[in-house]
Tab-separated table of C-alpha atoms and ligand atoms in Angstrom:
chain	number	residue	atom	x	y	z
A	1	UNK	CA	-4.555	7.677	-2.125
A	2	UNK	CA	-3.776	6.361	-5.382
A	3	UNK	CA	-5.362	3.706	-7.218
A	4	UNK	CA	-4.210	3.515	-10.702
A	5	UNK	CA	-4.432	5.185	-14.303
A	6	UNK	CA	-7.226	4.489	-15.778
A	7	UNK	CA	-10.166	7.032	-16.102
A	8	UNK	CA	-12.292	4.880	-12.514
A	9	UNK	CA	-9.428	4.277	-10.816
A	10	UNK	CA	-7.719	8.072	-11.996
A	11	UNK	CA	-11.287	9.822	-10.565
A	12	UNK	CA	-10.464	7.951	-6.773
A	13	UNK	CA	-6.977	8.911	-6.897
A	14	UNK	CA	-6.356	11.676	-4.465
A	15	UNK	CA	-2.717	13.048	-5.959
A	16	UNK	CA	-3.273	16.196	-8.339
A	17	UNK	CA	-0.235	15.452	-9.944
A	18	UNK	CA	-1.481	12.174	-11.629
A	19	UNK	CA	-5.376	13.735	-12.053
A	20	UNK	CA	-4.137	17.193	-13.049
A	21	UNK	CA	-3.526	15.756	-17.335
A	22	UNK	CA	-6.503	13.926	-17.374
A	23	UNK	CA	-9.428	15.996	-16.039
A	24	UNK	CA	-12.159	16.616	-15.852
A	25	UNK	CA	-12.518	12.935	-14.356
A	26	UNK	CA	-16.118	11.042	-13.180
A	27	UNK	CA	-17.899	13.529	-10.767
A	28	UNK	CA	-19.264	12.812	-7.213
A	29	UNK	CA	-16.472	12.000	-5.653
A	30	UNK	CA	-15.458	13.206	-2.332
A	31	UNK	CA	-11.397	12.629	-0.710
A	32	UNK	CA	-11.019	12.611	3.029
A	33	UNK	CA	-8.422	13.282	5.718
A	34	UNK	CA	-6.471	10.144	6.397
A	35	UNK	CA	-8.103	7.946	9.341
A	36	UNK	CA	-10.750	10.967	10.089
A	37	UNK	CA	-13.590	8.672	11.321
A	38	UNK	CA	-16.168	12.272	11.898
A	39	UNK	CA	-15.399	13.352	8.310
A	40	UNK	CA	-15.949	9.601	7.293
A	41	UNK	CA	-19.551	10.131	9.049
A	42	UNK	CA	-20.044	13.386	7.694
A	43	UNK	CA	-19.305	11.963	3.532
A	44	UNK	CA	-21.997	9.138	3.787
A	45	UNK	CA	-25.482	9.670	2.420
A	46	UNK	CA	-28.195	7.608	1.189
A	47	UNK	CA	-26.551	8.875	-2.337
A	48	UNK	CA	-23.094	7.281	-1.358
A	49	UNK	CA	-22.462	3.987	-3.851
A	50	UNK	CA	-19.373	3.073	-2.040
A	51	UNK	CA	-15.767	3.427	-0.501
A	52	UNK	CA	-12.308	3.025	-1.387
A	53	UNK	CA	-9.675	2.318	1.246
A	54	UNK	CA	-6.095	1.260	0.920
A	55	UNK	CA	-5.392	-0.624	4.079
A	56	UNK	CA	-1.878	0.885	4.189
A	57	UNK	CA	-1.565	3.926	1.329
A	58	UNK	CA	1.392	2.688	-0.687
A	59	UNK	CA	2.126	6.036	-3.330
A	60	UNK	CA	0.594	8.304	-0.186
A	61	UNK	CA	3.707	7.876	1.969
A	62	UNK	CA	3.343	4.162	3.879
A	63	UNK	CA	-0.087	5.268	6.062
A	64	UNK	CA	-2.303	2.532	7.579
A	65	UNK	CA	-5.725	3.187	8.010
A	66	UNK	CA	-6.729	2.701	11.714
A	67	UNK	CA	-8.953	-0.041	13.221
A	68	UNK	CA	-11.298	1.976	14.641
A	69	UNK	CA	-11.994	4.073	10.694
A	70	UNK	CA	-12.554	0.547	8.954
A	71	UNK	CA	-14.883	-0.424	11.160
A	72	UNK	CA	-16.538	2.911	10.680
A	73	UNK	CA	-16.349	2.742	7.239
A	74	UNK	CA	-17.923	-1.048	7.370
A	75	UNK	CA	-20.480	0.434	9.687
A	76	UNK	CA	-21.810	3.137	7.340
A	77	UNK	CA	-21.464	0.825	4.476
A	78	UNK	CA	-23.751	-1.404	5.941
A	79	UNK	CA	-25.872	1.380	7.401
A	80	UNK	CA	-26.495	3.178	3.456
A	81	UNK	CA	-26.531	-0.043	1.763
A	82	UNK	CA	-22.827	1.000	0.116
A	83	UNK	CA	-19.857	-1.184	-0.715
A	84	UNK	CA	-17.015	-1.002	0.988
A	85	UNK	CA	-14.005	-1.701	-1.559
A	86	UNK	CA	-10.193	-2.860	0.270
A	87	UNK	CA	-7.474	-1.892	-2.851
A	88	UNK	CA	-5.394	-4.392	-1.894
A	89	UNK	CA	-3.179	-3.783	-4.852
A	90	UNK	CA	0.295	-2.399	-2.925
A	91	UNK	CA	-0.231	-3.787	0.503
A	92	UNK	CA	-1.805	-7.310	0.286
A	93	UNK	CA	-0.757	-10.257	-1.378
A	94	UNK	CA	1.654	-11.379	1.277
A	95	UNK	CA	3.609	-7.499	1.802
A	96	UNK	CA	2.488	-6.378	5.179
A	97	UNK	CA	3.618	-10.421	6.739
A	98	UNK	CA	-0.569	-11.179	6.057
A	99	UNK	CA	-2.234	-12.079	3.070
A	100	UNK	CA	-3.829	-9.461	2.949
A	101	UNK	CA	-3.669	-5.927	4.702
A	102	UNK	CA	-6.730	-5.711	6.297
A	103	UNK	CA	-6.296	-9.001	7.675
A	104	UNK	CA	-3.424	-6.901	10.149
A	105	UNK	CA	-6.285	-4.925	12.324
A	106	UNK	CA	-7.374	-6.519	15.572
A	107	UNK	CA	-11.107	-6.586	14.618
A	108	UNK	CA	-10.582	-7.577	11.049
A	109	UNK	CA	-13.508	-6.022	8.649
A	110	UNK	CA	-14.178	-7.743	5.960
A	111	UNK	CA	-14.472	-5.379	2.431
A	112	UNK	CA	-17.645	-6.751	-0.069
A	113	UNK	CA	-14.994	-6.030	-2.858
A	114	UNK	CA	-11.456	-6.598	-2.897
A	115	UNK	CA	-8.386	-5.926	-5.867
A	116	UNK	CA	-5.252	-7.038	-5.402
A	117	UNK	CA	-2.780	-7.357	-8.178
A	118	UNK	CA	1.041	-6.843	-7.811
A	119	UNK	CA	2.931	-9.771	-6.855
A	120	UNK	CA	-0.071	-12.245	-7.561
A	121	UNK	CA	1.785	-14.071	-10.103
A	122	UNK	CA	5.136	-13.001	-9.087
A	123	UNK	CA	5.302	-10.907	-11.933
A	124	UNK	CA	3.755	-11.662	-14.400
A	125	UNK	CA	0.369	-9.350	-15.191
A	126	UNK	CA	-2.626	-10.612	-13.350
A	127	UNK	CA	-5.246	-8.486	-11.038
A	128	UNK	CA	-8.017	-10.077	-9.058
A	129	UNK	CA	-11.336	-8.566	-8.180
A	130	UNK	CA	-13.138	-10.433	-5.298
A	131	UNK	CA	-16.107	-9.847	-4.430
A	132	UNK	CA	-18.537	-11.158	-1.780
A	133	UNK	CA	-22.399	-12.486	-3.268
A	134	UNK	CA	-23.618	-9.451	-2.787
A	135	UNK	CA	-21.431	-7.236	-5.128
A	136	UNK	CA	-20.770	-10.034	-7.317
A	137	UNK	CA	-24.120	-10.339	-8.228
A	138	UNK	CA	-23.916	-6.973	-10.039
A	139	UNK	CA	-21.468	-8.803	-12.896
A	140	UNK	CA	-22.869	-11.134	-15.021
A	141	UNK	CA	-20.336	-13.292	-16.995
A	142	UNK	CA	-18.629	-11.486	-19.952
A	143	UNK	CA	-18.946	-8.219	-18.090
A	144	UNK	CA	-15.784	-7.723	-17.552
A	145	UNK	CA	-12.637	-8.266	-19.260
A	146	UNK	CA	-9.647	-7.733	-21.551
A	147	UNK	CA	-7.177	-9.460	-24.260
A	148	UNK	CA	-4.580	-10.866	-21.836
A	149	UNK	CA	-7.350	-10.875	-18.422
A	150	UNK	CA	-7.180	-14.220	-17.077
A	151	UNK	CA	-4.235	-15.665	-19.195
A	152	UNK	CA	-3.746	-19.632	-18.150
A	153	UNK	CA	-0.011	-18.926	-17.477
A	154	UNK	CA	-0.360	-15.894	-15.026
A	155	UNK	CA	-3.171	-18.108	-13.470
A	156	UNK	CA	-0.852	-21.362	-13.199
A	157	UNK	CA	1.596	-19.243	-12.086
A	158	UNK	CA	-0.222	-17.540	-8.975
A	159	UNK	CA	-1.488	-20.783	-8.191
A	160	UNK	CA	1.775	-22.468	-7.597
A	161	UNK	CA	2.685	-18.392	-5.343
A	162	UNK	CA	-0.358	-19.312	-3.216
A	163	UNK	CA	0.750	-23.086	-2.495
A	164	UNK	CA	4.195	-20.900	-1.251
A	165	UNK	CA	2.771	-17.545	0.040
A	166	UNK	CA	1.837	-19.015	3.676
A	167	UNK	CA	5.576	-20.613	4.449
A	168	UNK	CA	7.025	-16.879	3.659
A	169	UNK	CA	5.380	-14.952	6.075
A	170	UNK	CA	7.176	-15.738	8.897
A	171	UNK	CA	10.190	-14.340	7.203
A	172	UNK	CA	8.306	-11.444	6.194
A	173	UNK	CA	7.509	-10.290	9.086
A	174	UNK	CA	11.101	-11.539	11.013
A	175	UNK	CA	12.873	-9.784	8.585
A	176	UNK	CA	10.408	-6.172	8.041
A	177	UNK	CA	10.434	-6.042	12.264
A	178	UNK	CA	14.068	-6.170	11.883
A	179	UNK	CA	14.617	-3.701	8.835
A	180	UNK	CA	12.466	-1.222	10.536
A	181	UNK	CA	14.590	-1.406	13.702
A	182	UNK	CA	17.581	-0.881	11.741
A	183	UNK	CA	15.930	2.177	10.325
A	184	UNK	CA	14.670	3.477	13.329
A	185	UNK	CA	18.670	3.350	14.080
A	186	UNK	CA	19.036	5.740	11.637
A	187	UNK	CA	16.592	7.766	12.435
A	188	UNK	CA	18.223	8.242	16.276
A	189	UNK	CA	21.368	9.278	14.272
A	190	UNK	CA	20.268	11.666	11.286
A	191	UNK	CA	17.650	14.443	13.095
A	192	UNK	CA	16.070	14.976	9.065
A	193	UNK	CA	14.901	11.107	9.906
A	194	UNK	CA	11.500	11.920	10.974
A	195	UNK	CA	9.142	8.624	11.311
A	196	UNK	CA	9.835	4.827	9.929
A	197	UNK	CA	6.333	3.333	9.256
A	198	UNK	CA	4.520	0.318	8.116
A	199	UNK	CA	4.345	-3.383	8.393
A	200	UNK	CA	5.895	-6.690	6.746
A	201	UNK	CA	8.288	-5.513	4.003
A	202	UNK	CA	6.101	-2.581	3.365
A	203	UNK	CA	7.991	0.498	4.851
A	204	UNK	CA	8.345	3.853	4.814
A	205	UNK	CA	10.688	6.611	6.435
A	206	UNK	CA	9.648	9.733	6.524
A	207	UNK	CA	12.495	12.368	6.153
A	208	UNK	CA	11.995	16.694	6.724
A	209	UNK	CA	13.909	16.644	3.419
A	210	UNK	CA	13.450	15.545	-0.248
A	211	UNK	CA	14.353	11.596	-1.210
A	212	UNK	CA	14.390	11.884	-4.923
A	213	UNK	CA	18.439	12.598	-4.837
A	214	UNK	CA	19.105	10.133	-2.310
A	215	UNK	CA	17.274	7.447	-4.188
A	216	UNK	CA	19.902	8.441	-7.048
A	217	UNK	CA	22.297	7.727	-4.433
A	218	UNK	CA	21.636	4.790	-3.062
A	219	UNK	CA	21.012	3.367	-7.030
A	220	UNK	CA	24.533	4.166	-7.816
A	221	UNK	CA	25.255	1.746	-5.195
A	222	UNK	CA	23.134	-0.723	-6.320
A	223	UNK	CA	20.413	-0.366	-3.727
A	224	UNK	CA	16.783	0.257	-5.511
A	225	UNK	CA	14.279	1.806	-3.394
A	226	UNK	CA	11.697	4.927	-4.302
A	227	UNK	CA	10.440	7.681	-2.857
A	228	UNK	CA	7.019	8.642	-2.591
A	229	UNK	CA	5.188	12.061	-1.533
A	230	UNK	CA	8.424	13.849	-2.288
A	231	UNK	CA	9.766	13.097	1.544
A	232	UNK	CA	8.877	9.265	2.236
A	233	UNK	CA	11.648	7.017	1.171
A	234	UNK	CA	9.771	3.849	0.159
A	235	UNK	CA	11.383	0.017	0.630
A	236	UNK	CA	9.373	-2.790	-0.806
A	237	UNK	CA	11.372	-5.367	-0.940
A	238	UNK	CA	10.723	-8.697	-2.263
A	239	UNK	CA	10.037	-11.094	0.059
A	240	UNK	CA	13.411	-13.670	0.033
A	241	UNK	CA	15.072	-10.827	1.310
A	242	UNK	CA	17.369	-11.749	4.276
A	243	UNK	CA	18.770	-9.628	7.578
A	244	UNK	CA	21.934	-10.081	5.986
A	245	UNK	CA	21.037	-7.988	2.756
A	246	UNK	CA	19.188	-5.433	4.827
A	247	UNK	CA	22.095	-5.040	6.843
A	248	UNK	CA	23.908	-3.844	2.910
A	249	UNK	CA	21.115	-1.719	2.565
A	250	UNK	CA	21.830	0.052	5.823
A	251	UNK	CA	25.200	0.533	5.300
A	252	UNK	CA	24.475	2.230	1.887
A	253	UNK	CA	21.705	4.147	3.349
A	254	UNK	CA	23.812	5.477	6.060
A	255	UNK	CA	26.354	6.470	3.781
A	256	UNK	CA	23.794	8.153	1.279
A	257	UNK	CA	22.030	10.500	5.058
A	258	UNK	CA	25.815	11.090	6.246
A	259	UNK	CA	27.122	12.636	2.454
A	260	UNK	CA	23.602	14.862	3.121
A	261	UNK	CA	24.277	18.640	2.783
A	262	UNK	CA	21.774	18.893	6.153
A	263	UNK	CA	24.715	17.131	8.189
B	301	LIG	C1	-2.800	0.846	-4.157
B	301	LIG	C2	-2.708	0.759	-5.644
B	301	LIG	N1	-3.830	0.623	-6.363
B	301	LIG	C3	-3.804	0.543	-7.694
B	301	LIG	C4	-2.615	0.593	-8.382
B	301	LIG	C5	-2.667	0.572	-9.874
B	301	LIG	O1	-2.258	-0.588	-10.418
B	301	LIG	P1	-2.060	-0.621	-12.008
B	301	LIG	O2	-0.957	0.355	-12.290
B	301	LIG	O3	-1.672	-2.013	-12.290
B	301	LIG	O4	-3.349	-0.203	-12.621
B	301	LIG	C6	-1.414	0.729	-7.701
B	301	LIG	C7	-0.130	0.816	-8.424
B	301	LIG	O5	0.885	1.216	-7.925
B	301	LIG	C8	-1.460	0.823	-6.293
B	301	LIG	O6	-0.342	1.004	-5.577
């Protein structure tokens, strides 16, 4: 999991390498195996205040959460009068071809808090908390803020996304259904291709061998994509992006696995 820098979101971050500078961090908090519903179970007590899930884990390597562990985790929330919080931060906001990424399970669970921040106002800063009546009731006005929170541009800005937002999902998800097929392409050809994952334009492929020279690569070619978990090459690309240009993409990326020492 990872959820951001600062000391809160540091302490529910699961990666040692972005904890390890910065402990000791808040105490009391317990990480669990991806989609393990009976360790899920197990965590909850009448002590638990809450939990954190990131529909699809963006800087863990492109993993969605199943169906059947949100529901659990709504279930329990409900059950020890927790919250259950959605960081919606990587994989909402129009990425996965929804608004948002919970909104992509078949029973759709509804969090009582949501954050969602990256391409909100389509670049500029601005991060949203939303909560339902029951957690919002725990901030009064003036509780929270900062020196540029809520700035009138980044506002007007999202605004006019949102009026847009709904005609480009179609073409998010056209275009991500077709950019993973191309990958899965690759990943018939290249046997260190192990697994292409998530939804929308929010994708990972999972390699048996390290990304951070290919990403090198596939820069010097003018392609930009990341790598995350040392072996998950990561594509988010933004959302205009047509078959045409992922078709350039593939062609770089297939020169970048063929030039691997591997083949
Ligand atoms: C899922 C998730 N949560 C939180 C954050 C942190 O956002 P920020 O760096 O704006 O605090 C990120 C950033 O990559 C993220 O991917």
């Amino acid at each position: 999991s990872f959820h951001g820098r600062t000391l809160g979101a540091l302490s529910i971050t699961g990666q040692p390498k972005y904890r390890r500078d910065f402990e000791p961090l808040l105490p009391g908090i317990k990480f669990l195996p991806h989609n393990d519903v009976a360790a899920l179970e197990q965590a909850f007590s009448e002590r638990t205040a809450g939990s954190v899930i990131e529909w699809i884990q963006g800087e863990g390597g492109i993993f969605p959460v199943s169906n059947e562990y949100g529901r659990k985790a709504r279930e329990l929330a409900d059950r020890y009068n927790a919250l259950l919080v959605f960081d919606e931060i990587q994989c909402g906001v129009g990425r996965p071809g929804t608004w948002f990424g919970y909104q992509l399970a078949a029973l759709v669970v509804l969090p009582d808090v949501m954050v969602a921040a990256k391409p909100l106002a389509c670049g500029l800063p601005l991060g949203v908390i939303v909560a339902n009546e029951k957690a919002a009731a725990a901030i009064g006005a003036g509780m929270h803020g900062s020196t540029f929170g809520g700035s009138a541009l980044a506002c007007r800005v999202a605004l006019e996304f949102f009026d847009i937002l709904e005609t480009l999902l179609p073409s998010i998800r056209r275009v991500g259904d077709y950019f993973r097929g191309r990958l899965e392409e690759l990943a018939r050809k290249y046997a260190f291709l192990r697994e292409v994952r998530g939804r929308g334009l929010m994708i990972g492929l999972d390699m048996s061998v390290p990304g951070k020279q290919m990403v090198l690569d596939a820069q010097a070619q003018g392609l930009l994509i990341n790598c995350t978990h040392d072996t998950v090459l990561r594509f988010l690309p933004p959302y205009i992006v047509t078959e045409k240009e992922v078709d350039a993409a593939i062609k770089i990326l297939d020169g970048v696995f063929a030039a691997q020492p591997s083949q």
